[in-house]
Amino acid sequence: MRDSEFDFIRSLVYERSRINLGPDKRQLVSARLGKRLRATNVASLGDYCALLQSPGAEEELSHLIDAISTNHTFFFREIAHFDFMRTVAIPEMLERSRIERWSRLRLWSAASSSGEEAYSMAITLAGHCGNFPWQIEATDISHRILAKAAAAIYPAETVDRLAPDLVRTYFQRGYGPQEGKYRVKPALRERVSFHHLNLLEGQPPSTEPFQIIFCRNVMIYFDRPTQEELVERLARRLVPGGYLFVGHSESLTHLRHGLQVVRPAIYRKPANS
Ligand SMILES: C[S@@+](CC[C@H](N)C(=O)[O-])C[C@H]1O[C@@H](n2cnc3c(N)ncnc32)[C@H](O)[C@@H]1O
């Protein structure tokens, strides 16, 4: 890959997603773009860069971001967050709902990837909210991964790692052509809505604030000013006293932010803000 090609792709990806590709990512970019070259039938990276600049390249730009971004995720990733939700955040928010007369709890899985995070949040809420209404919004920049998330079909080997009673309660086993897969049951699926969103550009569709936001394992791809901007955007969407969960490798220690530290990778918007 030529310097000029890498620089072009790098600035385009930054402009579109704010993903910051350092020089160490050159090999990775080249490997991931191989797939796009084959899909678009172009002969070289130079031709691919030209294609990205041509009129009507919008769809390919979205494939480019898809190819570059990392979608790795799994159910109940960083389990301590779900334990905290179950033991602290949910009971506290239910108590506040009673006092402050909230009609429901709203949670946001920001950068949800293929949905495992949002459905893990949903399973935790379903088990600990009783009859109190709740809803989850889940967003990601990748159209492809959002389609997967909305379908909610997962390989058996990823679901079989969960406790058997959770699998029985929240998943349907596939038969025939769906053998070896599970689908999240409709009762849970209908509480989770997926939307396309670039976290640095827009906001989730509804303007109602959230009690809890998960924004995990995406900030590592951004530079520091972008991380600060993102934390500020997320904090604006929390109720006072609401919780922000970030990935365990994404401490906000070196960032300017107005949140309180609760536990490693768990932050809270001050109650009086
Ligand atoms: C590694 S996954 C994290 C999934 C999940 N939050 C977790 O922790 O398991 C990162 C996700 O961030 C998404 N992403 C990257 N840049 C984004 C942006 N600017 N806005 C929204 N999503 C973005 C990617 O498409 C990818 O699905």
PDB file of C-alpha atoms and ligand atoms in Angstrom:
ATOM      1  CA  MET A   1       0.000   0.000   0.000  1.00  0.00           C
ATOM      2  CA  ARG A   2       1.469   3.364  -1.033  1.00  0.00           C
ATOM      3  CA  ASP A   3       1.871   6.190   1.499  1.00  0.00           C
ATOM      4  CA  SER A   4      -0.571   8.337  -0.466  1.00  0.00           C
ATOM      5  CA  GLU A   5      -3.198   5.539  -0.496  1.00  0.00           C
ATOM      6  CA  PHE A   6      -2.867   4.899   3.221  1.00  0.00           C
ATOM      7  CA  ASP A   7      -3.084   8.627   3.980  1.00  0.00           C
ATOM      8  CA  PHE A   8      -6.176   8.980   1.795  1.00  0.00           C
ATOM      9  CA  ILE A   9      -7.983   6.020   3.412  1.00  0.00           C
ATOM     10  CA  ARG A  10      -6.894   7.136   6.846  1.00  0.00           C
ATOM     11  CA  SER A  11      -8.275  10.651   6.496  1.00  0.00           C
ATOM     12  CA  LEU A  12     -11.497   9.427   4.896  1.00  0.00           C
ATOM     13  CA  VAL A  13     -12.094   6.939   7.733  1.00  0.00           C
ATOM     14  CA  TYR A  14     -11.353   9.658  10.302  1.00  0.00           C
ATOM     15  CA  GLU A  15     -13.689  12.126   8.635  1.00  0.00           C
ATOM     16  CA  ARG A  16     -16.501   9.561   8.423  1.00  0.00           C
ATOM     17  CA  SER A  17     -16.197   7.712  11.743  1.00  0.00           C
ATOM     18  CA  ARG A  18     -13.451   9.451  13.762  1.00  0.00           C
ATOM     19  CA  ILE A  19     -11.677   6.090  13.938  1.00  0.00           C
ATOM     20  CA  ASN A  20      -8.014   7.040  14.225  1.00  0.00           C
ATOM     21  CA  LEU A  21      -5.782   4.719  12.182  1.00  0.00           C
ATOM     22  CA  GLY A  22      -2.205   5.049  13.376  1.00  0.00           C
ATOM     23  CA  PRO A  23       0.772   4.045  11.185  1.00  0.00           C
ATOM     24  CA  ASP A  24       0.784   0.654  12.965  1.00  0.00           C
ATOM     25  CA  LYS A  25      -2.589  -0.114  11.346  1.00  0.00           C
ATOM     26  CA  ARG A  26      -1.274  -0.055   7.783  1.00  0.00           C
ATOM     27  CA  GLN A  27      -1.052  -3.856   7.422  1.00  0.00           C
ATOM     28  CA  LEU A  28      -4.499  -4.294   8.914  1.00  0.00           C
ATOM     29  CA  VAL A  29      -6.030  -1.715   6.573  1.00  0.00           C
ATOM     30  CA  SER A  30      -4.404  -3.322   3.565  1.00  0.00           C
ATOM     31  CA  ALA A  31      -5.650  -6.794   4.591  1.00  0.00           C
ATOM     32  CA  ARG A  32      -9.190  -5.590   5.255  1.00  0.00           C
ATOM     33  CA  LEU A  33      -9.438  -3.665   1.999  1.00  0.00           C
ATOM     34  CA  GLY A  34      -8.574  -6.796  -0.008  1.00  0.00           C
ATOM     35  CA  LYS A  35     -12.161  -7.921   0.558  1.00  0.00           C
ATOM     36  CA  ARG A  36     -13.541  -4.614  -0.782  1.00  0.00           C
ATOM     37  CA  LEU A  37     -11.330  -4.781  -3.865  1.00  0.00           C
ATOM     38  CA  ARG A  38     -12.760  -8.195  -4.703  1.00  0.00           C
ATOM     39  CA  ALA A  39     -16.343  -7.111  -3.938  1.00  0.00           C
ATOM     40  CA  THR A  40     -16.102  -4.010  -6.131  1.00  0.00           C
ATOM     41  CA  ASN A  41     -14.088  -5.755  -8.819  1.00  0.00           C
ATOM     42  CA  VAL A  42     -11.339  -3.152  -8.914  1.00  0.00           C
ATOM     43  CA  ALA A  43      -7.793  -4.161  -9.731  1.00  0.00           C
ATOM     44  CA  SER A  44      -5.709  -2.087  -7.332  1.00  0.00           C
ATOM     45  CA  LEU A  45      -5.839   0.058  -4.208  1.00  0.00           C
ATOM     46  CA  GLY A  46      -5.232   3.087  -6.410  1.00  0.00           C
ATOM     47  CA  ASP A  47      -8.391   2.260  -8.376  1.00  0.00           C
ATOM     48  CA  TYR A  48     -10.277   1.684  -5.133  1.00  0.00           C
ATOM     49  CA  CYS A  49      -9.259   5.154  -3.857  1.00  0.00           C
ATOM     50  CA  ALA A  50     -10.481   6.620  -7.165  1.00  0.00           C
ATOM     51  CA  LEU A  51     -13.768   4.753  -6.757  1.00  0.00           C
ATOM     52  CA  LEU A  52     -14.209   6.268  -3.295  1.00  0.00           C
ATOM     53  CA  GLN A  53     -13.896   9.750  -4.805  1.00  0.00           C
ATOM     54  CA  SER A  54     -16.338   9.143  -7.636  1.00  0.00           C
ATOM     55  CA  PRO A  55     -19.920  10.470  -7.575  1.00  0.00           C
ATOM     56  CA  GLY A  56     -22.257   7.917  -5.979  1.00  0.00           C
ATOM     57  CA  ALA A  57     -19.542   6.475  -3.710  1.00  0.00           C
ATOM     58  CA  GLU A  58     -21.730   6.861  -0.616  1.00  0.00           C
ATOM     59  CA  GLU A  59     -22.596   3.165  -0.361  1.00  0.00           C
ATOM     60  CA  GLU A  60     -18.975   2.112  -0.782  1.00  0.00           C
ATOM     61  CA  LEU A  61     -17.938   4.580   1.922  1.00  0.00           C
ATOM     62  CA  SER A  62     -20.249   2.781   4.293  1.00  0.00           C
ATOM     63  CA  HIS A  63     -18.686  -0.584   3.273  1.00  0.00           C
ATOM     64  CA  LEU A  64     -15.257   0.945   3.868  1.00  0.00           C
ATOM     65  CA  ILE A  65     -16.112   1.897   7.470  1.00  0.00           C
ATOM     66  CA  ASP A  66     -17.582  -1.586   7.943  1.00  0.00           C
ATOM     67  CA  ALA A  67     -14.437  -3.225   6.672  1.00  0.00           C
ATOM     68  CA  ILE A  68     -12.180  -1.109   8.879  1.00  0.00           C
ATOM     69  CA  SER A  69     -14.094  -1.202  12.151  1.00  0.00           C
ATOM     70  CA  THR A  70     -13.813  -4.060  14.616  1.00  0.00           C
ATOM     71  CA  ASN A  71     -17.112  -5.611  15.646  1.00  0.00           C
ATOM     72  CA  HIS A  72     -15.838  -8.135  18.178  1.00  0.00           C
ATOM     73  CA  THR A  73     -18.316  -8.572  21.042  1.00  0.00           C
ATOM     74  CA  PHE A  74     -19.993 -11.308  23.079  1.00  0.00           C
ATOM     75  CA  PHE A  75     -22.810 -11.838  25.571  1.00  0.00           C
ATOM     76  CA  PHE A  76     -22.150 -10.481  29.079  1.00  0.00           C
ATOM     77  CA  ARG A  77     -18.746  -9.133  28.078  1.00  0.00           C
ATOM     78  CA  GLU A  78     -17.088  -7.588  31.156  1.00  0.00           C
ATOM     79  CA  ILE A  79     -19.457  -9.314  33.534  1.00  0.00           C
ATOM     80  CA  ALA A  80     -18.708  -6.931  36.432  1.00  0.00           C
ATOM     81  CA  HIS A  81     -20.799  -4.305  34.606  1.00  0.00           C
ATOM     82  CA  PHE A  82     -23.850  -6.560  34.568  1.00  0.00           C
ATOM     83  CA  ASP A  83     -23.306  -7.473  38.227  1.00  0.00           C
ATOM     84  CA  PHE A  84     -23.225  -3.752  39.052  1.00  0.00           C
ATOM     85  CA  MET A  85     -26.370  -3.178  37.010  1.00  0.00           C
ATOM     86  CA  ARG A  86     -28.160  -5.988  38.843  1.00  0.00           C
ATOM     87  CA  THR A  87     -27.028  -5.158  42.373  1.00  0.00           C
ATOM     88  CA  VAL A  88     -26.742  -1.351  42.336  1.00  0.00           C
ATOM     89  CA  ALA A  89     -27.939   0.530  39.275  1.00  0.00           C
ATOM     90  CA  ILE A  90     -31.282  -1.189  38.614  1.00  0.00           C
ATOM     91  CA  PRO A  91     -32.509  -1.204  42.258  1.00  0.00           C
ATOM     92  CA  GLU A  92     -31.474   2.451  42.578  1.00  0.00           C
ATOM     93  CA  MET A  93     -33.175   3.492  39.339  1.00  0.00           C
ATOM     94  CA  LEU A  94     -36.354   1.589  40.251  1.00  0.00           C
ATOM     95  CA  GLU A  95     -36.459   3.390  43.595  1.00  0.00           C
ATOM     96  CA  ARG A  96     -35.965   6.740  41.829  1.00  0.00           C
ATOM     97  CA  SER A  97     -38.704   5.881  39.314  1.00  0.00           C
ATOM     98  CA  ARG A  98     -41.099   5.507  42.216  1.00  0.00           C
ATOM     99  CA  ILE A  99     -40.097   8.828  43.783  1.00  0.00           C
ATOM    100  CA  GLU A 100     -39.611  10.832  40.582  1.00  0.00           C
ATOM    101  CA  ARG A 101     -42.547   9.174  38.773  1.00  0.00           C
ATOM    102  CA  TRP A 102     -40.606   7.973  35.733  1.00  0.00           C
ATOM    103  CA  SER A 103     -42.841   5.916  33.474  1.00  0.00           C
ATOM    104  CA  ARG A 104     -40.017   3.590  32.336  1.00  0.00           C
ATOM    105  CA  LEU A 105     -36.271   3.006  32.379  1.00  0.00           C
ATOM    106  CA  ARG A 106     -34.356   3.817  29.223  1.00  0.00           C
ATOM    107  CA  LEU A 107     -30.940   2.390  28.453  1.00  0.00           C
ATOM    108  CA  TRP A 108     -28.626   2.949  25.498  1.00  0.00           C
ATOM    109  CA  SER A 109     -26.125   0.530  24.037  1.00  0.00           C
ATOM    110  CA  ALA A 110     -23.969   3.003  22.092  1.00  0.00           C
ATOM    111  CA  ALA A 111     -21.793   1.146  19.542  1.00  0.00           C
ATOM    112  CA  SER A 112     -23.784  -2.039  20.004  1.00  0.00           C
ATOM    113  CA  SER A 113     -22.117  -4.050  17.256  1.00  0.00           C
ATOM    114  CA  SER A 114     -24.141  -7.240  16.542  1.00  0.00           C
ATOM    115  CA  GLY A 115     -26.408  -6.805  19.567  1.00  0.00           C
ATOM    116  CA  GLU A 116     -24.947  -9.135  22.203  1.00  0.00           C
ATOM    117  CA  GLU A 117     -24.354  -6.186  24.559  1.00  0.00           C
ATOM    118  CA  ALA A 118     -27.898  -4.801  24.169  1.00  0.00           C
ATOM    119  CA  TYR A 119     -29.492  -8.232  24.663  1.00  0.00           C
ATOM    120  CA  SER A 120     -27.302  -8.874  27.733  1.00  0.00           C
ATOM    121  CA  MET A 121     -28.591  -5.565  29.138  1.00  0.00           C
ATOM    122  CA  ALA A 122     -32.142  -6.654  28.237  1.00  0.00           C
ATOM    123  CA  ILE A 123     -31.743 -10.030  29.976  1.00  0.00           C
ATOM    124  CA  THR A 124     -30.449  -8.259  33.087  1.00  0.00           C
ATOM    125  CA  LEU A 125     -33.372  -5.810  33.080  1.00  0.00           C
ATOM    126  CA  ALA A 126     -35.940  -8.539  32.396  1.00  0.00           C
ATOM    127  CA  GLY A 127     -34.666 -10.484  35.394  1.00  0.00           C
ATOM    128  CA  HIS A 128     -34.600  -7.563  37.814  1.00  0.00           C
ATOM    129  CA  CYS A 129     -37.241  -4.984  36.892  1.00  0.00           C
ATOM    130  CA  GLY A 130     -40.342  -7.027  37.714  1.00  0.00           C
ATOM    131  CA  ASN A 131     -43.268  -5.456  35.861  1.00  0.00           C
ATOM    132  CA  PHE A 132     -41.706  -2.007  35.593  1.00  0.00           C
ATOM    133  CA  PRO A 133     -41.433  -0.958  31.907  1.00  0.00           C
ATOM    134  CA  TRP A 134     -38.044  -0.527  30.282  1.00  0.00           C
ATOM    135  CA  GLN A 135     -36.665  -0.041  26.817  1.00  0.00           C
ATOM    136  CA  ILE A 136     -33.251  -0.221  25.188  1.00  0.00           C
ATOM    137  CA  GLU A 137     -31.988   1.798  22.267  1.00  0.00           C
ATOM    138  CA  ALA A 138     -28.968   0.376  20.511  1.00  0.00           C
ATOM    139  CA  THR A 139     -26.936   2.167  17.862  1.00  0.00           C
ATOM    140  CA  ASP A 140     -23.927   1.552  15.662  1.00  0.00           C
ATOM    141  CA  ILE A 141     -22.271   3.126  12.653  1.00  0.00           C
ATOM    142  CA  SER A 142     -22.312  -0.103  10.642  1.00  0.00           C
ATOM    143  CA  HIS A 143     -25.487  -0.884   8.675  1.00  0.00           C
ATOM    144  CA  ARG A 144     -24.315  -4.461   8.109  1.00  0.00           C
ATOM    145  CA  ILE A 145     -23.799  -5.196  11.803  1.00  0.00           C
ATOM    146  CA  LEU A 146     -27.111  -3.546  12.732  1.00  0.00           C
ATOM    147  CA  ALA A 147     -28.984  -5.879  10.384  1.00  0.00           C
ATOM    148  CA  LYS A 148     -27.362  -8.790  12.226  1.00  0.00           C
ATOM    149  CA  ALA A 149     -28.264  -7.289  15.588  1.00  0.00           C
ATOM    150  CA  ALA A 150     -31.914  -6.813  14.635  1.00  0.00           C
ATOM    151  CA  ALA A 151     -32.129 -10.404  13.330  1.00  0.00           C
ATOM    152  CA  ALA A 152     -30.865 -11.556  16.774  1.00  0.00           C
ATOM    153  CA  ILE A 153     -29.685 -14.946  15.499  1.00  0.00           C
ATOM    154  CA  TYR A 154     -26.495 -16.249  17.107  1.00  0.00           C
ATOM    155  CA  PRO A 155     -24.374 -19.391  16.782  1.00  0.00           C
ATOM    156  CA  ALA A 156     -25.145 -22.022  19.446  1.00  0.00           C
ATOM    157  CA  GLU A 157     -21.554 -22.065  20.689  1.00  0.00           C
ATOM    158  CA  THR A 158     -21.812 -18.420  21.825  1.00  0.00           C
ATOM    159  CA  VAL A 159     -25.226 -18.863  23.491  1.00  0.00           C
ATOM    160  CA  ASP A 160     -24.443 -22.238  25.098  1.00  0.00           C
ATOM    161  CA  ARG A 161     -21.857 -20.472  27.288  1.00  0.00           C
ATOM    162  CA  LEU A 162     -24.676 -18.739  29.151  1.00  0.00           C
ATOM    163  CA  ALA A 163     -26.434 -20.228  32.181  1.00  0.00           C
ATOM    164  CA  PRO A 164     -28.951 -22.880  30.970  1.00  0.00           C
ATOM    165  CA  ASP A 165     -31.922 -21.126  32.623  1.00  0.00           C
ATOM    166  CA  LEU A 166     -31.103 -17.896  30.727  1.00  0.00           C
ATOM    167  CA  VAL A 167     -30.903 -19.812  27.463  1.00  0.00           C
ATOM    168  CA  ARG A 168     -34.250 -21.514  28.131  1.00  0.00           C
ATOM    169  CA  THR A 169     -35.957 -18.265  29.135  1.00  0.00           C
ATOM    170  CA  TYR A 170     -34.643 -15.867  26.512  1.00  0.00           C
ATOM    171  CA  PHE A 171     -33.614 -17.875  23.421  1.00  0.00           C
ATOM    172  CA  GLN A 172     -35.355 -20.121  20.892  1.00  0.00           C
ATOM    173  CA  ARG A 173     -33.335 -23.005  19.492  1.00  0.00           C
ATOM    174  CA  GLY A 174     -33.260 -23.208  15.699  1.00  0.00           C
ATOM    175  CA  TYR A 175     -34.388 -26.302  13.814  1.00  0.00           C
ATOM    176  CA  GLY A 176     -33.918 -27.510  10.247  1.00  0.00           C
ATOM    177  CA  PRO A 177     -31.943 -24.902   8.306  1.00  0.00           C
ATOM    178  CA  GLN A 178     -31.491 -22.939  11.563  1.00  0.00           C
ATOM    179  CA  GLU A 179     -29.974 -25.921  13.412  1.00  0.00           C
ATOM    180  CA  GLY A 180     -26.932 -24.867  15.436  1.00  0.00           C
ATOM    181  CA  LYS A 181     -28.310 -21.362  16.001  1.00  0.00           C
ATOM    182  CA  TYR A 182     -30.429 -19.590  18.568  1.00  0.00           C
ATOM    183  CA  ARG A 183     -32.686 -16.584  18.211  1.00  0.00           C
ATOM    184  CA  VAL A 184     -33.503 -14.126  20.979  1.00  0.00           C
ATOM    185  CA  LYS A 185     -37.189 -14.545  21.877  1.00  0.00           C
ATOM    186  CA  PRO A 186     -39.649 -11.882  20.617  1.00  0.00           C
ATOM    187  CA  ALA A 187     -40.537 -10.689  24.145  1.00  0.00           C
ATOM    188  CA  LEU A 188     -36.953  -9.468  24.544  1.00  0.00           C
ATOM    189  CA  ARG A 189     -36.434  -8.400  20.923  1.00  0.00           C
ATOM    190  CA  GLU A 190     -39.401  -6.057  20.996  1.00  0.00           C
ATOM    191  CA  ARG A 191     -37.856  -4.084  23.879  1.00  0.00           C
ATOM    192  CA  VAL A 192     -34.628  -3.373  21.970  1.00  0.00           C
ATOM    193  CA  SER A 193     -34.566  -1.075  18.941  1.00  0.00           C
ATOM    194  CA  PHE A 194     -31.543  -0.692  16.687  1.00  0.00           C
ATOM    195  CA  HIS A 195     -30.688   2.484  14.782  1.00  0.00           C
ATOM    196  CA  HIS A 196     -27.866   3.688  12.612  1.00  0.00           C
ATOM    197  CA  LEU A 197     -25.832   6.387  14.349  1.00  0.00           C
ATOM    198  CA  ASN A 198     -22.393   7.911  14.123  1.00  0.00           C
ATOM    199  CA  LEU A 199     -21.749   8.702  17.796  1.00  0.00           C
ATOM    200  CA  LEU A 200     -19.877  11.881  16.918  1.00  0.00           C
ATOM    201  CA  GLU A 201     -22.549  13.237  14.617  1.00  0.00           C
ATOM    202  CA  GLY A 202     -26.049  12.535  15.815  1.00  0.00           C
ATOM    203  CA  GLN A 203     -28.108  11.432  18.762  1.00  0.00           C
ATOM    204  CA  PRO A 204     -30.438   8.452  19.218  1.00  0.00           C
ATOM    205  CA  PRO A 205     -33.919   9.099  17.787  1.00  0.00           C
ATOM    206  CA  SER A 206     -35.766   9.905  21.013  1.00  0.00           C
ATOM    207  CA  THR A 207     -34.765  12.947  23.048  1.00  0.00           C
ATOM    208  CA  GLU A 208     -35.800  11.349  26.382  1.00  0.00           C
ATOM    209  CA  PRO A 209     -32.765  10.949  28.677  1.00  0.00           C
ATOM    210  CA  PHE A 210     -31.243   7.612  29.674  1.00  0.00           C
ATOM    211  CA  GLN A 211     -30.695   6.179  33.147  1.00  0.00           C
ATOM    212  CA  ILE A 212     -27.815   4.007  31.935  1.00  0.00           C
ATOM    213  CA  ILE A 213     -25.533   4.199  28.905  1.00  0.00           C
ATOM    214  CA  PHE A 214     -23.083   1.511  27.817  1.00  0.00           C
ATOM    215  CA  CYS A 215     -20.414   2.836  25.464  1.00  0.00           C
ATOM    216  CA  ARG A 216     -17.771   0.154  25.560  1.00  0.00           C
ATOM    217  CA  ASN A 217     -14.823  -0.826  23.440  1.00  0.00           C
ATOM    218  CA  VAL A 218     -15.225   1.872  20.845  1.00  0.00           C
ATOM    219  CA  MET A 219     -13.445   4.812  22.469  1.00  0.00           C
ATOM    220  CA  ILE A 220     -10.106   3.018  22.099  1.00  0.00           C
ATOM    221  CA  TYR A 221     -10.349   3.666  18.355  1.00  0.00           C
ATOM    222  CA  PHE A 222     -10.636   7.445  18.804  1.00  0.00           C
ATOM    223  CA  ASP A 223      -8.041  10.120  19.545  1.00  0.00           C
ATOM    224  CA  ARG A 224      -8.172  12.033  22.792  1.00  0.00           C
ATOM    225  CA  PRO A 225     -10.124  15.120  21.624  1.00  0.00           C
ATOM    226  CA  THR A 226     -12.710  12.789  20.057  1.00  0.00           C
ATOM    227  CA  GLN A 227     -12.941  10.765  23.285  1.00  0.00           C
ATOM    228  CA  GLU A 228     -13.543  13.946  25.284  1.00  0.00           C
ATOM    229  CA  GLU A 229     -16.176  15.121  22.817  1.00  0.00           C
ATOM    230  CA  LEU A 230     -17.886  11.722  22.947  1.00  0.00           C
ATOM    231  CA  VAL A 231     -17.976  11.541  26.753  1.00  0.00           C
ATOM    232  CA  GLU A 232     -19.510  14.998  26.832  1.00  0.00           C
ATOM    233  CA  ARG A 233     -22.145  14.007  24.263  1.00  0.00           C
ATOM    234  CA  LEU A 234     -23.025  10.869  26.223  1.00  0.00           C
ATOM    235  CA  ALA A 235     -23.147  12.683  29.569  1.00  0.00           C
ATOM    236  CA  ARG A 236     -25.609  15.182  28.110  1.00  0.00           C
ATOM    237  CA  ARG A 237     -28.018  12.303  27.439  1.00  0.00           C
ATOM    238  CA  LEU A 238     -27.926  10.897  30.987  1.00  0.00           C
ATOM    239  CA  VAL A 239     -30.390  11.790  33.736  1.00  0.00           C
ATOM    240  CA  PRO A 240     -28.633  13.447  36.711  1.00  0.00           C
ATOM    241  CA  GLY A 241     -27.179  10.528  38.698  1.00  0.00           C
ATOM    242  CA  GLY A 242     -27.282   8.296  35.585  1.00  0.00           C
ATOM    243  CA  TYR A 243     -24.493   5.792  34.884  1.00  0.00           C
ATOM    244  CA  LEU A 244     -22.002   5.565  32.024  1.00  0.00           C
ATOM    245  CA  PHE A 245     -20.210   2.247  31.514  1.00  0.00           C
ATOM    246  CA  VAL A 246     -17.064   2.249  29.356  1.00  0.00           C
ATOM    247  CA  GLY A 247     -14.801  -0.655  28.381  1.00  0.00           C
ATOM    248  CA  HIS A 248     -12.320  -1.808  31.018  1.00  0.00           C
ATOM    249  CA  SER A 249      -9.405  -0.686  28.875  1.00  0.00           C
ATOM    250  CA  GLU A 250     -10.959   2.750  28.339  1.00  0.00           C
ATOM    251  CA  SER A 251     -10.498   4.542  31.636  1.00  0.00           C
ATOM    252  CA  LEU A 252     -11.411   8.234  31.432  1.00  0.00           C
ATOM    253  CA  THR A 253      -8.541   9.121  33.786  1.00  0.00           C
ATOM    254  CA  HIS A 254      -6.627  11.155  31.227  1.00  0.00           C
ATOM    255  CA  LEU A 255      -9.661  12.936  29.814  1.00  0.00           C
ATOM    256  CA  ARG A 256     -11.394  16.125  30.836  1.00  0.00           C
ATOM    257  CA  HIS A 257     -14.918  15.204  31.909  1.00  0.00           C
ATOM    258  CA  GLY A 258     -17.491  16.150  34.500  1.00  0.00           C
ATOM    259  CA  LEU A 259     -18.409  12.645  35.668  1.00  0.00           C
ATOM    260  CA  GLN A 260     -17.807  10.997  39.022  1.00  0.00           C
ATOM    261  CA  VAL A 261     -15.829   7.757  39.232  1.00  0.00           C
ATOM    262  CA  VAL A 262     -17.905   4.981  40.766  1.00  0.00           C
ATOM    263  CA  ARG A 263     -15.844   1.841  40.034  1.00  0.00           C
ATOM    264  CA  PRO A 264     -13.294   0.998  37.358  1.00  0.00           C
ATOM    265  CA  ALA A 265     -14.992   1.755  34.023  1.00  0.00           C
ATOM    266  CA  ILE A 266     -18.218   2.947  35.701  1.00  0.00           C
ATOM    267  CA  TYR A 267     -18.958   6.684  35.884  1.00  0.00           C
ATOM    268  CA  ARG A 268     -21.868   8.726  37.047  1.00  0.00           C
ATOM    269  CA  LYS A 269     -23.301  12.101  36.124  1.00  0.00           C
ATOM    270  CA  PRO A 270     -23.408  14.286  39.266  1.00  0.00           C
ATOM    271  CA  ALA A 271     -26.873  14.301  40.809  1.00  0.00           C
ATOM    272  CA  ASN A 272     -27.056  18.108  40.826  1.00  0.00           C
ATOM    273  CA  SER A 273     -26.093  18.631  37.182  1.00  0.00           C
TER     274      SER A 273
HETATM  275  C1  LIG B   1     -15.586  -3.626  19.312  1.00  0.00           C
HETATM  276  S1  LIG B   1     -17.244  -3.191  18.962  1.00  0.00           S
HETATM  277  C2  LIG B   1     -17.881  -2.969  20.613  1.00  0.00           C
HETATM  278  C3  LIG B   1     -19.198  -3.680  20.821  1.00  0.00           C
HETATM  279  C4  LIG B   1     -19.746  -3.663  22.248  1.00  0.00           C
HETATM  280  N1  LIG B   1     -19.960  -2.300  22.699  1.00  0.00           N
HETATM  281  C5  LIG B   1     -18.839  -4.400  23.199  1.00  0.00           C
HETATM  282  O1  LIG B   1     -18.189  -3.762  24.036  1.00  0.00           O
HETATM  283  O2  LIG B   1     -18.754  -5.632  23.116  1.00  0.00           O
HETATM  284  C6  LIG B   1     -17.058  -1.511  18.374  1.00  0.00           C
HETATM  285  C7  LIG B   1     -18.255  -1.027  17.568  1.00  0.00           C
HETATM  286  O3  LIG B   1     -18.143   0.393  17.428  1.00  0.00           O
HETATM  287  C8  LIG B   1     -18.710   0.763  16.165  1.00  0.00           C
HETATM  288  N2  LIG B   1     -18.239   2.111  15.841  1.00  0.00           N
HETATM  289  C9  LIG B   1     -17.015   2.531  15.427  1.00  0.00           C
HETATM  290  N3  LIG B   1     -16.989   3.856  15.223  1.00  0.00           N
HETATM  291  C10 LIG B   1     -18.232   4.322  15.510  1.00  0.00           C
HETATM  292  C11 LIG B   1     -18.842   5.609  15.499  1.00  0.00           C
HETATM  293  N4  LIG B   1     -18.165   6.704  15.154  1.00  0.00           N
HETATM  294  N5  LIG B   1     -20.143   5.697  15.845  1.00  0.00           N
HETATM  295  C12 LIG B   1     -20.852   4.586  16.215  1.00  0.00           C
HETATM  296  N6  LIG B   1     -20.326   3.346  16.252  1.00  0.00           N
HETATM  297  C13 LIG B   1     -19.026   3.206  15.910  1.00  0.00           C
HETATM  298  C14 LIG B   1     -18.228  -0.338  15.235  1.00  0.00           C
HETATM  299  O4  LIG B   1     -19.043  -0.431  14.077  1.00  0.00           O
HETATM  300  C15 LIG B   1     -18.317  -1.584  16.155  1.00  0.00           C
HETATM  301  O5  LIG B   1     -19.514  -2.280  15.958  1.00  0.00           O
END
